[in-house]
mmCIF file of N, CA and C in Angstrom:
data_model
loop_
_atom_site.group_PDB
_atom_site.id
_atom_site.type_symbol
_atom_site.label_atom_id
_atom_site.label_comp_id
_atom_site.label_asym_id
_atom_site.label_seq_id
_atom_site.Cartn_x
_atom_site.Cartn_y
_atom_site.Cartn_z
ATOM 1 N N UNK A 1 -58.087 4.117 5.537
ATOM 2 C CA UNK A 1 -57.864 3.548 4.296
ATOM 3 C C UNK A 1 -57.507 1.611 5.010
ATOM 4 N N UNK A 2 -58.643 0.781 4.018
ATOM 5 C CA UNK A 2 -58.279 -0.508 4.051
ATOM 6 C C UNK A 2 -57.192 -0.959 3.672
ATOM 7 N N UNK A 3 -56.762 -2.251 3.567
ATOM 8 C CA UNK A 3 -56.137 -2.804 2.516
ATOM 9 C C UNK A 3 -55.921 -3.830 2.897
ATOM 10 N N UNK A 4 -56.089 -4.996 1.802
ATOM 11 C CA UNK A 4 -56.500 -6.647 1.964
ATOM 12 C C UNK A 4 -55.221 -7.084 0.994
ATOM 13 N N UNK A 5 -54.318 -7.473 1.613
ATOM 14 C CA UNK A 5 -53.440 -8.324 1.280
ATOM 15 C C UNK A 5 -53.411 -9.911 1.307
ATOM 16 N N UNK A 6 -53.580 -10.596 -0.094
ATOM 17 C CA UNK A 6 -53.628 -11.880 -0.691
ATOM 18 C C UNK A 6 -51.820 -12.283 -0.370
ATOM 19 N N UNK A 7 -51.589 -12.993 0.207
ATOM 20 C CA UNK A 7 -50.271 -13.803 0.490
ATOM 21 C C UNK A 7 -50.625 -14.993 -0.075
ATOM 22 N N UNK A 8 -49.233 -15.543 -1.738
ATOM 23 C CA UNK A 8 -49.097 -16.683 -1.843
ATOM 24 C C UNK A 8 -49.518 -17.877 -0.521
ATOM 25 N N UNK A 9 -49.633 -19.098 -0.654
ATOM 26 C CA UNK A 9 -49.578 -20.516 0.355
ATOM 27 C C UNK A 9 -50.027 -20.032 1.500
ATOM 28 N N UNK A 10 -50.852 -19.091 1.501
ATOM 29 C CA UNK A 10 -51.410 -18.340 2.862
ATOM 30 C C UNK A 10 -52.775 -19.047 2.892
ATOM 31 N N UNK A 11 -53.955 -19.364 3.592
ATOM 32 C CA UNK A 11 -55.184 -19.531 3.372
ATOM 33 C C UNK A 11 -56.023 -18.317 4.044
ATOM 34 N N UNK A 12 -55.432 -17.224 4.923
ATOM 35 C CA UNK A 12 -56.357 -16.034 5.306
ATOM 36 C C UNK A 12 -55.338 -15.006 4.617
ATOM 37 N N UNK A 13 -55.714 -13.418 4.410
ATOM 38 C CA UNK A 13 -55.403 -12.707 3.901
ATOM 39 C C UNK A 13 -55.361 -11.555 4.941
ATOM 40 N N UNK A 14 -54.111 -10.810 4.962
ATOM 41 C CA UNK A 14 -53.886 -9.985 5.632
ATOM 42 C C UNK A 14 -54.743 -8.460 5.617
ATOM 43 N N UNK A 15 -55.144 -8.219 6.537
ATOM 44 C CA UNK A 15 -55.898 -6.642 6.351
ATOM 45 C C UNK A 15 -55.395 -5.599 7.389
ATOM 46 N N UNK A 16 -55.029 -4.354 6.680
ATOM 47 C CA UNK A 16 -54.301 -3.432 7.390
ATOM 48 C C UNK A 16 -55.420 -1.975 6.989
ATOM 49 N N UNK A 17 -55.348 -1.234 7.968
ATOM 50 C CA UNK A 17 -56.040 0.106 7.974
ATOM 51 C C UNK A 17 -55.175 1.638 8.549
ATOM 52 N N UNK A 18 -54.985 2.104 7.162
ATOM 53 C CA UNK A 18 -53.651 3.253 7.281
ATOM 54 C C UNK A 18 -54.544 4.177 6.898
ATOM 55 N N UNK A 19 -53.508 5.241 7.360
ATOM 56 C CA UNK A 19 -54.170 6.530 7.236
ATOM 57 C C UNK A 19 -53.377 6.800 5.289
ATOM 58 N N UNK A 20 -53.230 6.348 4.471
ATOM 59 C CA UNK A 20 -52.463 6.713 3.572
ATOM 60 C C UNK A 20 -53.552 6.557 2.907
ATOM 61 N N UNK A 21 -52.910 7.552 1.947
ATOM 62 C CA UNK A 21 -53.687 7.626 0.456
ATOM 63 C C UNK A 21 -54.024 6.329 -0.224
ATOM 64 N N UNK A 22 -54.963 6.149 -1.489
ATOM 65 C CA UNK A 22 -55.178 5.230 -2.350
ATOM 66 C C UNK A 22 -53.703 5.436 -2.740
ATOM 67 N N UNK A 23 -53.094 6.784 -3.958
ATOM 68 C CA UNK A 23 -52.081 6.667 -4.830
ATOM 69 C C UNK A 23 -51.079 6.224 -3.794
ATOM 70 N N UNK A 24 -50.630 6.542 -2.782
ATOM 71 C CA UNK A 24 -49.317 6.738 -2.189
ATOM 72 C C UNK A 24 -49.572 4.793 -1.894
ATOM 73 N N UNK A 25 -50.625 4.008 -1.389
ATOM 74 C CA UNK A 25 -50.727 2.564 -1.260
ATOM 75 C C UNK A 25 -49.885 2.079 -2.754
ATOM 76 N N UNK A 26 -50.903 2.470 -3.586
ATOM 77 C CA UNK A 26 -50.633 1.912 -4.871
ATOM 78 C C UNK A 26 -49.516 2.328 -5.313
ATOM 79 N N UNK A 27 -48.347 3.422 -5.104
ATOM 80 C CA UNK A 27 -46.784 3.319 -5.405
ATOM 81 C C UNK A 27 -46.292 2.371 -4.454
ATOM 82 N N UNK A 28 -46.081 2.102 -3.378
ATOM 83 C CA UNK A 28 -45.997 1.587 -2.331
ATOM 84 C C UNK A 28 -45.824 0.180 -2.946
ATOM 85 N N UNK A 29 -47.129 -0.154 -3.213
ATOM 86 C CA UNK A 29 -46.724 -1.793 -4.197
ATOM 87 C C UNK A 29 -46.261 -1.672 -5.073
ATOM 88 N N UNK A 30 -46.147 -1.289 -6.091
ATOM 89 C CA UNK A 30 -46.255 -0.900 -7.570
ATOM 90 C C UNK A 30 -44.327 -1.009 -7.503
ATOM 91 N N UNK A 31 -43.661 -0.244 -6.587
ATOM 92 C CA UNK A 31 -42.258 -0.332 -6.114
ATOM 93 C C UNK A 31 -41.844 -1.372 -5.913
ATOM 94 N N UNK A 32 -42.928 -2.231 -4.279
ATOM 95 C CA UNK A 32 -42.049 -3.320 -4.118
ATOM 96 C C UNK A 32 -42.271 -4.202 -5.255
ATOM 97 N N UNK A 33 -43.387 -4.275 -6.068
ATOM 98 C CA UNK A 33 -43.062 -5.259 -6.740
ATOM 99 C C UNK A 33 -42.293 -5.119 -7.794
ATOM 100 N N UNK A 34 -41.541 -4.008 -8.588
ATOM 101 C CA UNK A 34 -40.545 -3.767 -9.760
ATOM 102 C C UNK A 34 -39.572 -3.578 -9.415
ATOM 103 N N UNK A 35 -39.141 -2.991 -8.232
ATOM 104 C CA UNK A 35 -37.740 -3.619 -6.839
ATOM 105 C C UNK A 35 -37.859 -4.521 -6.708
ATOM 106 N N UNK A 36 -38.599 -5.695 -6.872
ATOM 107 C CA UNK A 36 -38.138 -7.338 -6.205
ATOM 108 C C UNK A 36 -38.186 -7.217 -4.456
ATOM 109 N N UNK A 37 -38.671 -6.349 -3.519
ATOM 110 C CA UNK A 37 -38.198 -5.804 -2.583
ATOM 111 C C UNK A 37 -39.048 -6.576 -1.322
ATOM 112 N N UNK A 38 -39.553 -5.573 -0.353
ATOM 113 C CA UNK A 38 -40.918 -5.871 0.434
ATOM 114 C C UNK A 38 -41.999 -5.129 0.733
ATOM 115 N N UNK A 39 -43.016 -5.081 0.540
ATOM 116 C CA UNK A 39 -44.031 -3.982 0.718
ATOM 117 C C UNK A 39 -44.145 -4.001 1.958
ATOM 118 N N UNK A 40 -44.083 -2.546 3.261
ATOM 119 C CA UNK A 40 -43.920 -2.648 4.053
ATOM 120 C C UNK A 40 -45.403 -1.225 4.243
ATOM 121 N N UNK A 41 -46.576 -1.577 4.654
ATOM 122 C CA UNK A 41 -47.457 -0.408 5.242
ATOM 123 C C UNK A 41 -47.865 -0.457 7.113
ATOM 124 N N UNK A 42 -47.605 1.164 6.855
ATOM 125 C CA UNK A 42 -48.065 1.276 8.340
ATOM 126 C C UNK A 42 -49.586 1.404 8.909
ATOM 127 N N UNK A 43 -49.758 0.753 10.082
ATOM 128 C CA UNK A 43 -51.251 0.760 10.414
ATOM 129 C C UNK A 43 -51.890 1.966 10.993
ATOM 130 N N UNK A 44 -53.035 2.524 11.310
ATOM 131 C CA UNK A 44 -53.585 3.446 11.953
ATOM 132 C C UNK A 44 -52.648 3.675 13.531
ATOM 133 N N UNK A 45 -52.258 2.780 13.821
ATOM 134 C CA UNK A 45 -52.072 2.480 15.486
ATOM 135 C C UNK A 45 -50.245 2.647 15.519
ATOM 136 N N UNK A 46 -49.555 2.867 14.239
ATOM 137 C CA UNK A 46 -47.875 2.306 14.037
ATOM 138 C C UNK A 46 -47.265 1.247 13.640
ATOM 139 N N UNK A 47 -48.367 0.007 13.968
ATOM 140 C CA UNK A 47 -47.400 -1.088 13.811
ATOM 141 C C UNK A 47 -47.425 -1.387 12.091
ATOM 142 N N UNK A 48 -46.417 -1.993 11.901
ATOM 143 C CA UNK A 48 -45.926 -2.526 10.341
ATOM 144 C C UNK A 48 -46.156 -3.700 9.863
ATOM 145 N N UNK A 49 -46.475 -3.334 8.715
ATOM 146 C CA UNK A 49 -46.781 -5.070 8.137
ATOM 147 C C UNK A 49 -45.966 -5.145 6.908
ATOM 148 N N UNK A 50 -44.983 -6.467 7.118
ATOM 149 C CA UNK A 50 -43.727 -6.380 6.022
ATOM 150 C C UNK A 50 -43.946 -8.244 5.416
ATOM 151 N N UNK A 51 -44.275 -7.395 3.722
ATOM 152 C CA UNK A 51 -45.031 -8.579 3.347
ATOM 153 C C UNK A 51 -43.305 -8.806 1.913
ATOM 154 N N UNK A 52 -42.812 -9.559 1.622
ATOM 155 C CA UNK A 52 -41.974 -9.810 0.690
ATOM 156 C C UNK A 52 -42.843 -10.316 -0.640
ATOM 157 N N UNK A 53 -42.735 -8.911 -1.873
ATOM 158 C CA UNK A 53 -42.854 -8.419 -3.034
ATOM 159 C C UNK A 53 -43.054 -10.381 -3.698
ATOM 160 N N UNK A 54 -42.532 -10.760 -3.283
ATOM 161 C CA UNK A 54 -42.574 -11.735 -4.465
ATOM 162 C C UNK A 54 -43.720 -12.839 -3.978
ATOM 163 N N UNK A 55 -44.130 -13.080 -2.716
ATOM 164 C CA UNK A 55 -45.042 -13.635 -2.241
ATOM 165 C C UNK A 55 -46.987 -13.010 -2.582
ATOM 166 N N UNK A 56 -46.793 -11.782 -3.061
ATOM 167 C CA UNK A 56 -48.161 -11.219 -3.077
ATOM 168 C C UNK A 56 -48.816 -12.095 -4.206
ATOM 169 N N UNK A 57 -50.228 -12.179 -3.444
ATOM 170 C CA UNK A 57 -51.093 -12.877 -4.979
ATOM 171 C C UNK A 57 -51.982 -11.675 -4.949
ATOM 172 N N UNK A 58 -52.338 -10.794 -4.254
ATOM 173 C CA UNK A 58 -53.522 -9.495 -4.571
ATOM 174 C C UNK A 58 -53.504 -8.968 -3.420
ATOM 175 N N UNK A 59 -53.582 -7.239 -3.905
ATOM 176 C CA UNK A 59 -53.876 -5.989 -3.299
ATOM 177 C C UNK A 59 -54.967 -5.277 -3.049
ATOM 178 N N UNK A 60 -56.030 -5.367 -2.764
ATOM 179 C CA UNK A 60 -57.039 -4.886 -2.627
ATOM 180 C C UNK A 60 -56.695 -3.133 -1.725
ATOM 181 N N UNK A 61 -57.455 -2.287 -2.683
ATOM 182 C CA UNK A 61 -57.250 -0.381 -1.779
ATOM 183 C C UNK A 61 -58.859 -0.920 -1.832
ATOM 184 N N UNK A 62 -59.546 -0.382 -0.300
ATOM 185 C CA UNK A 62 -60.802 0.235 -0.680
ATOM 186 C C UNK A 62 -60.982 1.046 0.894
ATOM 187 N N UNK A 63 -62.366 1.678 0.879
ATOM 188 C CA UNK A 63 -62.363 2.277 1.893
ATOM 189 C C UNK A 63 -62.308 1.451 3.232
ATOM 190 N N UNK A 64 -62.223 2.269 4.181
ATOM 191 C CA UNK A 64 -62.526 1.724 5.786
ATOM 192 C C UNK A 64 -63.795 1.784 6.101
ATOM 193 N N UNK A 65 -64.509 0.932 6.468
ATOM 194 C CA UNK A 65 -65.534 0.353 6.980
ATOM 195 C C UNK A 65 -65.898 1.035 8.607
ATOM 196 N N UNK A 66 -64.962 1.662 9.323
ATOM 197 C CA UNK A 66 -65.227 1.384 10.391
ATOM 198 C C UNK A 66 -66.122 2.579 11.106
ATOM 199 N N UNK A 67 -66.941 2.358 12.117
ATOM 200 C CA UNK A 67 -67.429 3.465 12.515
ATOM 201 C C UNK A 67 -69.423 3.466 12.118
ATOM 202 N N UNK A 68 -69.228 2.694 11.037
ATOM 203 C CA UNK A 68 -70.782 2.421 10.622
ATOM 204 C C UNK A 68 -71.546 1.563 11.543
ATOM 205 N N UNK A 69 -73.216 1.937 11.746
ATOM 206 C CA UNK A 69 -73.676 1.156 12.516
ATOM 207 C C UNK A 69 -75.159 0.789 12.449
ATOM 208 N N UNK A 70 -75.763 0.091 12.731
ATOM 209 C CA UNK A 70 -77.767 -0.399 12.017
ATOM 210 C C UNK A 70 -77.043 -0.301 10.325
ATOM 211 N N UNK A 71 -78.315 -0.229 9.965
ATOM 212 C CA UNK A 71 -78.723 -0.779 8.357
ATOM 213 C C UNK A 71 -78.430 0.162 7.013
ATOM 214 N N UNK A 72 -78.485 -0.367 6.378
ATOM 215 C CA UNK A 72 -77.579 0.986 5.453
ATOM 216 C C UNK A 72 -78.817 0.353 3.898
ATOM 217 N N UNK A 73 -79.358 1.394 3.615
ATOM 218 C CA UNK A 73 -80.149 1.099 2.200
ATOM 219 C C UNK A 73 -80.026 1.374 0.979
#
């Protein structure tokens, strides 16, 4: 699952490719926001991305597009 995170006052978004489900990611995001803590996501290589919940601008949860080659119609 590809997760794109917009951070306030940052020109670029963070992109994390994770094995978590859409529902699990949504629970992590809402828990971090409601608790005023941090959002922690672990990518497919085991690396962690930590973002303070009060600095989140948006979180876009979508499908991973890795492995597609060529034109699609």
